[in-house]
Amino acid sequence: MDINTHEPPFEETYRALFQNSTALKAKDHDQNHSMVDNNKECELPLIDLDRLNFRYLVNDHLNNFQELDKCIKEMAEAASEWGFFQVVNHGIPRKVLDSMRYEEMKMFHQPFRKKSEENFMNLSADSYRWGNPTATCLRQFSWSESFHIPLKDISRLDVCNKSRSAIGLFAKKAACLARRIAECLAQNLGVKSSYFQENCVPSSNYVRMNRYPPCPSSSEVYGLMPHTDSDFLTILYQDQVGGLQLMKDGKWHNVKPNPEVLIVNIGDLFQAVSNGVYKSIEHRVVAHPEVERFSMAYFYCPSHEAVIESCSHPAVYRKFSFREYRQQIQMDVRATGDKVGLSRFLLQ
C-alpha cells in the first residue's frame, strides 16, 4: 500500500474475509440485495420546523398554536409510520453545513497512516474507525471510515484548528435541534417536558463524520451494514451521491438526497420510551463503485445512568439503563458480529 494514500487498506487487512467468503458473498447478495428497487427513490415526509417558532401570525395566537400542534402531529405520524422524516427551516445555516463538509473532507483525505495515528488532531485513540474488526462474514462488513467525536472531545482539537470551530458550531446547532424535536415527540406521548433536559447531558452526545470510499466490491459489501441507531434520535446531513436506504414494508427503499433538508431518524431508545409507537427502522448505506460519499450525523443520547422506561402500559419493554443497553450490544457484537438490540429487552 502507498503510505501516502488516504484510502483505508480494506482488502489487504481483511484479505481472509474476502478470499474465504465466496460462497457467503453470493448468498448474502441473493438475500440482502434482491429486494432493492434501484429505479425508485422514496421521498420521506417533509416537516417545516418554522411552525415551531412564533415569528409569523403574531397577531393570531390561536392559529399559531394550531400550526404548532399540526407540526408536532406530523412529526409523530412520520416517526410512527416511517421512523424517518426530513426537516426544512431547521435552524442550521447552510454555511455551517458547508464549512463542516469542507473540514470533514480535509480530515478524511489525510494519509491513512496519519489519520490512524493515536494522537491524530489530538483526538481520542478510538475516534477514527474503519471497516469492521468484528465481522465474521461479508454481510457484516462496512466499506467506510468515520470519525466518532464525543462533544467533550471537540475541545481537545487545537484551538487554532478550523475543524474545531466547524465541528463545534455544527454540534451546537444540532444539539438544539435534536432537543427541540425530541421534546415535541415526547410531548405527543405525554412524557414530561423535563425528561431530556434531565437525561441527555451534552457529554453523552456525539458527532460522527462518515466517508464511503469508491468500492470495487460494491455488489458484495455494504458501505454501512444494516442497523438501527442506539440513541433517541439522529440528525443526518448527506451529500448528493445517495446510497442511504431504509427498510419499509419488507423492502429496502432508496432515500432521495436533498441538499436543503436534514434527515431525522428515530433510535432504539425512543422506540422503547414510546412503548413501540415510534419506530427505530433498520437502515444501511449501499457502496458506490466509483464515487466517494460523505455524511455527517449528530447522535442524541442519554447519560449511561439514564433509565429507559416505556411511557404507557402494558409495557412492551422492560426498564433498563443506557449503560446496560450498550453493554448488551457489545456482548452480542463480540459473540455474533451483529447487534441484537431491543428484542433483548422485550417483556414477552
Short mmCIF file of C-alpha atoms in Angstrom, two decimals:
data_model
loop_
_atom_site.label_atom_id
_atom_site.label_comp_id
_atom_site.label_asym_id
_atom_site.label_seq_id
_atom_site.Cartn_x
_atom_site.Cartn_y
_atom_site.Cartn_z
CA MET A 1 0.00 0.00 0.00
CA ASP A 2 1.21 3.51 -0.84
CA ILE A 3 1.93 5.09 2.56
CA ASN A 4 0.62 8.43 1.29
CA THR A 5 -2.77 7.19 0.15
CA HIS A 6 -5.79 8.28 2.15
CA GLU A 7 -7.72 5.10 1.41
CA PRO A 8 -8.00 2.53 4.23
CA PRO A 9 -6.46 -0.85 3.29
CA PHE A 10 -9.76 -2.75 3.38
CA GLU A 11 -8.89 -5.71 1.16
CA GLU A 12 -5.32 -6.03 2.47
CA THR A 13 -6.33 -6.03 6.14
CA TYR A 14 -9.39 -8.24 5.67
CA ARG A 15 -7.83 -10.47 3.00
CA ALA A 16 -9.01 -13.71 4.57
CA LEU A 17 -12.56 -12.44 4.86
CA PHE A 18 -12.68 -11.53 1.17
CA GLN A 19 -10.84 -14.61 -0.09
CA ASN A 20 -12.62 -17.21 2.01
CA SER A 21 -16.17 -15.93 1.74
CA THR A 22 -17.00 -16.53 -1.91
CA ALA A 23 -20.00 -18.72 -1.14
CA LEU A 24 -21.19 -16.39 1.60
CA LYS A 25 -20.87 -13.38 -0.70
CA ALA A 26 -23.16 -14.97 -3.26
CA LYS A 27 -25.65 -15.98 -0.59
CA ASP A 28 -25.62 -12.53 1.03
CA HIS A 29 -26.15 -10.88 -2.32
CA ASP A 30 -29.20 -13.02 -3.02
CA GLN A 31 -30.72 -12.47 0.42
CA ASN A 32 -29.95 -8.82 1.04
CA HIS A 33 -29.83 -7.13 -2.36
CA SER A 34 -32.68 -8.86 -4.15
CA MET A 35 -35.29 -6.59 -2.52
CA VAL A 36 -33.66 -3.34 -3.67
CA ASP A 37 -35.52 -1.36 -6.32
CA ASN A 38 -32.69 0.62 -7.89
CA ASN A 39 -35.05 2.58 -10.13
CA LYS A 40 -37.20 4.04 -7.37
CA GLU A 41 -36.42 6.62 -4.72
CA CYS A 42 -38.71 7.40 -1.81
CA GLU A 43 -39.25 10.91 -0.54
CA LEU A 44 -39.52 10.98 3.22
CA PRO A 45 -42.26 13.01 4.95
CA LEU A 46 -41.20 16.66 4.88
CA ILE A 47 -41.71 18.74 8.04
CA ASP A 48 -41.43 22.54 8.08
CA LEU A 49 -40.00 23.39 11.50
CA ASP A 50 -40.69 27.10 11.08
CA ARG A 51 -44.03 26.31 12.74
CA LEU A 52 -42.19 25.55 15.99
CA ASN A 53 -41.36 29.25 16.16
CA PHE A 54 -43.74 32.12 16.69
CA ARG A 55 -42.30 34.51 14.14
CA TYR A 56 -45.35 34.67 11.93
CA LEU A 57 -49.06 35.17 12.51
CA VAL A 58 -48.05 37.10 15.67
CA ASN A 59 -51.48 38.67 15.92
CA ASP A 60 -53.29 35.37 15.69
CA HIS A 61 -52.24 33.34 18.73
CA LEU A 62 -54.86 30.64 18.18
CA ASN A 63 -53.61 30.00 14.67
CA ASN A 64 -50.05 29.91 15.98
CA PHE A 65 -50.83 27.14 18.43
CA GLN A 66 -52.83 25.25 15.82
CA GLU A 67 -49.84 25.33 13.47
CA LEU A 68 -47.53 24.23 16.29
CA ASP A 69 -49.84 21.35 17.16
CA LYS A 70 -50.08 20.34 13.50
CA CYS A 71 -46.29 20.32 13.17
CA ILE A 72 -45.91 18.07 16.22
CA LYS A 73 -48.58 15.70 14.95
CA GLU A 74 -46.89 15.46 11.54
CA MET A 75 -43.57 14.55 13.18
CA ALA A 76 -45.26 11.97 15.40
CA GLU A 77 -47.02 10.38 12.42
CA ALA A 78 -43.76 10.19 10.46
CA ALA A 79 -41.96 8.73 13.49
CA SER A 80 -44.67 6.08 13.79
CA GLU A 81 -45.11 5.20 10.11
CA TRP A 82 -41.60 5.69 8.72
CA GLY A 83 -39.20 6.11 11.64
CA PHE A 84 -37.62 8.72 9.38
CA PHE A 85 -38.54 12.22 8.22
CA GLN A 86 -36.82 15.23 6.71
CA VAL A 87 -36.93 18.79 8.02
CA VAL A 88 -36.58 22.25 6.50
CA ASN A 89 -36.20 25.58 8.32
CA HIS A 90 -34.27 23.58 10.86
CA GLY A 91 -32.07 26.39 12.13
CA ILE A 92 -28.67 25.14 10.94
CA PRO A 93 -27.45 27.62 8.29
CA ARG A 94 -26.15 26.22 5.01
CA LYS A 95 -22.79 27.90 5.59
CA VAL A 96 -22.38 25.88 8.80
CA LEU A 97 -23.07 22.63 6.93
CA ASP A 98 -20.78 23.64 4.05
CA SER A 99 -17.97 24.53 6.45
CA MET A 100 -18.39 21.23 8.26
CA ARG A 101 -18.32 19.34 4.97
CA TYR A 102 -15.14 21.12 3.87
CA GLU A 103 -13.32 20.31 7.11
CA GLU A 104 -14.65 16.75 7.02
CA MET A 105 -13.21 16.20 3.55
CA LYS A 106 -9.85 17.61 4.64
CA MET A 107 -9.69 15.22 7.59
CA PHE A 108 -10.60 12.13 5.57
CA HIS A 109 -8.20 12.99 2.76
CA GLN A 110 -5.22 12.95 5.10
CA PRO A 111 -2.90 9.95 4.50
CA PHE A 112 -4.27 6.80 6.13
CA ARG A 113 -1.06 6.34 8.15
CA LYS A 114 -1.58 9.81 9.64
CA LYS A 115 -5.30 9.70 10.49
CA SER A 116 -4.91 6.25 12.03
CA GLU A 117 -2.29 7.53 14.48
CA GLU A 118 -3.40 7.58 18.12
CA ASN A 119 -2.89 11.33 18.50
CA PHE A 120 -4.31 12.45 15.15
CA MET A 121 -5.57 16.02 15.66
CA ASN A 122 -5.31 15.30 19.41
CA LEU A 123 -8.47 13.17 19.30
CA SER A 124 -9.06 10.08 21.42
CA ALA A 125 -7.34 6.91 20.23
CA ASP A 126 -10.57 5.24 19.08
CA SER A 127 -12.05 8.27 17.30
CA TYR A 128 -11.00 7.11 13.83
CA ARG A 129 -12.77 3.93 12.77
CA TRP A 130 -12.90 1.96 9.52
CA GLY A 131 -14.14 -1.38 8.27
CA ASN A 132 -15.47 -3.75 10.92
CA PRO A 133 -12.98 -5.72 13.05
CA THR A 134 -15.75 -7.94 14.47
CA ALA A 135 -17.14 -9.01 11.07
CA THR A 136 -17.36 -12.77 10.60
CA CYS A 137 -18.66 -12.60 7.01
CA LEU A 138 -19.05 -10.03 4.25
CA ARG A 139 -22.66 -9.33 5.25
CA GLN A 140 -21.29 -7.74 8.43
CA PHE A 141 -18.55 -5.74 6.71
CA SER A 142 -18.78 -1.97 6.11
CA TRP A 143 -16.71 -0.35 3.38
CA SER A 144 -16.46 3.02 5.15
CA GLU A 145 -14.46 5.12 7.56
CA SER A 146 -15.60 7.54 10.24
CA PHE A 147 -14.56 10.00 12.91
CA HIS A 148 -16.55 9.37 16.08
CA ILE A 149 -16.25 12.51 18.23
CA PRO A 150 -18.00 12.88 21.61
CA LEU A 151 -18.89 16.51 22.27
CA LYS A 152 -16.46 16.64 25.20
CA ASP A 153 -13.62 15.77 22.80
CA ILE A 154 -14.18 18.72 20.46
CA SER A 155 -12.25 20.91 22.89
CA ARG A 156 -9.26 18.55 22.51
CA LEU A 157 -8.73 19.83 18.97
CA ASP A 158 -6.13 22.56 18.65
CA VAL A 159 -7.69 25.97 19.33
CA CYS A 160 -6.37 27.31 16.02
CA ASN A 161 -7.69 24.38 14.06
CA LYS A 162 -10.59 25.35 11.76
CA SER A 163 -12.03 21.86 12.16
CA ARG A 164 -12.61 22.56 15.86
CA SER A 165 -14.65 25.64 15.04
CA ALA A 166 -16.66 23.92 12.28
CA ILE A 167 -17.39 20.76 14.27
CA GLY A 168 -18.18 22.74 17.40
CA LEU A 169 -20.65 25.03 15.65
CA PHE A 170 -22.39 22.15 13.89
CA ALA A 171 -22.65 20.26 17.19
CA LYS A 172 -24.08 23.29 19.00
CA LYS A 173 -26.76 23.87 16.36
CA ALA A 174 -27.60 20.16 16.01
CA ALA A 175 -27.87 19.78 19.79
CA CYS A 176 -30.53 22.50 19.93
CA LEU A 177 -32.41 20.97 17.02
CA ALA A 178 -32.29 17.43 18.44
CA ARG A 179 -33.59 18.56 21.80
CA ARG A 180 -36.46 20.55 20.25
CA ILE A 181 -37.57 17.63 18.10
CA ALA A 182 -37.22 15.13 20.96
CA GLU A 183 -39.29 17.30 23.29
CA CYS A 184 -42.03 17.70 20.68
CA LEU A 185 -42.16 13.96 20.04
CA ALA A 186 -42.19 13.29 23.79
CA GLN A 187 -44.99 15.84 24.30
CA ASN A 188 -47.13 13.86 21.89
CA LEU A 189 -46.59 10.80 24.12
CA GLY A 190 -47.40 12.62 27.34
CA VAL A 191 -43.78 12.36 28.58
CA LYS A 192 -42.81 15.21 30.91
CA SER A 193 -41.04 18.10 29.20
CA SER A 194 -38.01 17.97 31.52
CA TYR A 195 -37.15 14.35 30.61
CA PHE A 196 -34.49 15.17 28.02
CA GLN A 197 -33.02 18.08 29.96
CA GLU A 198 -32.52 15.73 32.91
CA ASN A 199 -31.19 12.73 30.98
CA CYS A 200 -29.41 13.96 27.83
CA VAL A 201 -26.40 15.90 29.05
CA PRO A 202 -24.06 17.34 26.37
CA SER A 203 -21.23 14.97 27.32
CA SER A 204 -23.35 11.95 26.33
CA ASN A 205 -23.88 13.08 22.73
CA TYR A 206 -21.53 12.81 19.79
CA VAL A 207 -20.86 13.78 16.18
CA ARG A 208 -19.91 11.24 13.57
CA MET A 209 -18.42 12.14 10.21
CA ASN A 210 -18.62 9.39 7.59
CA ARG A 211 -16.83 8.75 4.32
CA TYR A 212 -17.71 5.92 1.94
CA PRO A 213 -14.81 5.35 -0.49
CA PRO A 214 -15.37 4.01 -4.01
CA CYS A 215 -15.82 0.27 -3.61
CA PRO A 216 -14.70 -2.27 -6.25
CA SER A 217 -16.78 -4.91 -4.45
CA SER A 218 -19.94 -2.80 -4.23
CA SER A 219 -22.17 -5.69 -5.29
CA GLU A 220 -20.87 -7.80 -2.41
CA VAL A 221 -20.35 -5.50 0.59
CA TYR A 222 -22.20 -2.57 2.13
CA GLY A 223 -20.95 0.93 2.67
CA LEU A 224 -22.58 0.59 6.08
CA MET A 225 -24.19 -2.67 7.15
CA PRO A 226 -27.92 -2.75 8.08
CA HIS A 227 -28.52 -1.47 11.61
CA THR A 228 -30.69 0.63 13.88
CA ASP A 229 -29.33 3.56 15.91
CA SER A 230 -28.78 3.11 19.65
CA ASP A 231 -29.93 6.60 20.68
CA PHE A 232 -33.10 8.69 20.98
CA LEU A 233 -32.76 10.23 17.55
CA THR A 234 -30.19 11.07 14.89
CA ILE A 235 -29.80 14.25 12.83
CA LEU A 236 -28.18 13.47 9.45
CA TYR A 237 -26.87 15.59 6.60
CA GLN A 238 -25.82 13.70 3.46
CA ASP A 239 -24.31 14.73 0.14
CA GLN A 240 -25.84 14.22 -3.30
CA VAL A 241 -24.29 10.85 -4.11
CA GLY A 242 -27.08 8.85 -2.50
CA GLY A 243 -26.90 5.32 -1.13
CA LEU A 244 -28.89 5.62 2.09
CA GLN A 245 -31.66 3.03 2.23
CA LEU A 246 -34.30 2.22 4.82
CA MET A 247 -36.50 -0.79 5.37
CA LYS A 248 -40.25 -0.23 4.95
CA ASP A 249 -43.00 -2.77 4.34
CA GLY A 250 -40.45 -5.55 3.98
CA LYS A 251 -38.45 -3.82 1.23
CA TRP A 252 -35.41 -1.58 1.03
CA HIS A 253 -36.13 1.94 -0.22
CA ASN A 254 -33.61 4.44 -1.58
CA VAL A 255 -33.74 7.81 0.21
CA LYS A 256 -33.61 10.62 -2.33
CA PRO A 257 -30.82 13.12 -1.50
CA ASN A 258 -31.89 16.74 -0.97
CA PRO A 259 -29.33 19.47 -0.12
CA GLU A 260 -31.99 21.65 1.51
CA VAL A 261 -33.03 19.22 4.24
CA LEU A 262 -31.74 17.37 7.25
CA ILE A 263 -32.87 13.80 7.87
CA VAL A 264 -34.15 12.78 11.30
CA ASN A 265 -34.45 9.14 12.30
CA ILE A 266 -35.80 7.56 15.44
CA GLY A 267 -33.42 5.48 17.56
CA ASP A 268 -33.93 2.40 19.71
CA LEU A 269 -34.36 4.38 22.93
CA PHE A 270 -37.29 6.42 21.59
CA GLN A 271 -38.95 3.23 20.39
CA ALA A 272 -38.62 1.85 23.92
CA VAL A 273 -39.82 5.03 25.64
CA SER A 274 -42.77 5.32 23.24
CA ASN A 275 -43.69 1.70 24.00
CA GLY A 276 -43.27 0.83 20.35
CA VAL A 277 -45.29 3.74 18.95
CA TYR A 278 -42.26 5.37 17.33
CA LYS A 279 -40.18 3.04 15.16
CA SER A 280 -36.42 2.61 15.10
CA ILE A 281 -36.08 1.49 11.49
CA GLU A 282 -33.28 -0.61 10.05
CA HIS A 283 -31.22 1.32 7.51
CA ARG A 284 -27.99 0.88 5.58
CA VAL A 285 -25.72 2.52 3.02
CA VAL A 286 -25.08 0.88 -0.35
CA ALA A 287 -21.48 1.21 -1.54
CA HIS A 288 -20.80 3.07 -4.79
CA PRO A 289 -18.29 1.53 -7.22
CA GLU A 290 -16.80 4.83 -8.45
CA VAL A 291 -17.78 7.83 -6.31
CA GLU A 292 -16.98 8.66 -2.68
CA ARG A 293 -19.84 9.70 -0.40
CA PHE A 294 -19.83 11.91 2.70
CA SER A 295 -22.29 12.41 5.50
CA MET A 296 -22.33 13.90 8.99
CA ALA A 297 -24.57 12.96 11.89
CA TYR A 298 -25.43 14.09 15.39
CA PHE A 299 -26.50 11.36 17.83
CA TYR A 300 -28.77 12.41 20.69
CA CYS A 301 -28.05 10.07 23.59
CA PRO A 302 -28.69 9.97 27.35
CA SER A 303 -26.11 9.55 30.10
CA HIS A 304 -25.13 5.97 30.91
CA GLU A 305 -27.13 6.12 34.14
CA ALA A 306 -30.35 7.25 32.44
CA VAL A 307 -33.27 4.85 32.89
CA ILE A 308 -35.25 3.96 29.77
CA GLU A 309 -38.84 3.05 30.57
CA SER A 310 -41.99 2.70 28.47
CA CYS A 311 -44.36 5.66 28.80
CA SER A 312 -47.54 3.57 28.81
CA HIS A 313 -48.86 0.24 29.99
CA PRO A 314 -48.86 -2.62 29.46
CA ALA A 315 -45.19 -2.06 28.72
CA VAL A 316 -43.60 -3.78 25.72
CA TYR A 317 -40.05 -3.45 27.02
CA ARG A 318 -38.63 -3.89 30.49
CA LYS A 319 -36.94 -0.97 32.21
CA PHE A 320 -33.19 -0.71 31.56
CA SER A 321 -30.33 1.78 31.82
CA PHE A 322 -28.49 3.08 28.79
CA ARG A 323 -25.30 1.56 30.20
CA GLU A 324 -26.98 -1.85 30.33
CA TYR A 325 -28.20 -1.44 26.75
CA ARG A 326 -24.74 -0.57 25.44
CA GLN A 327 -23.13 -3.44 27.33
CA GLN A 328 -25.64 -5.92 25.89
CA ILE A 329 -24.96 -4.65 22.36
CA GLN A 330 -21.21 -5.01 22.86
CA MET A 331 -21.60 -8.57 24.14
CA ASP A 332 -23.81 -9.53 21.18
CA VAL A 333 -21.45 -7.98 18.64
CA ARG A 334 -18.45 -9.76 20.15
CA ALA A 335 -20.33 -13.06 20.17
CA THR A 336 -22.01 -12.93 16.76
CA GLY A 337 -20.73 -9.88 14.84
CA ASP A 338 -24.29 -8.47 14.91
CA LYS A 339 -26.27 -6.12 17.13
CA VAL A 340 -29.44 -7.71 18.52
CA GLY A 341 -30.86 -4.57 20.12
CA LEU A 342 -34.30 -4.00 21.61
CA SER A 343 -35.54 -7.55 21.21
CA ARG A 344 -33.26 -8.44 24.13
CA PHE A 345 -35.43 -6.26 26.38
CA LEU A 346 -38.90 -7.45 25.39
CA LEU A 347 -41.15 -8.43 28.29
CA GLN A 348 -42.84 -11.19 26.31
#
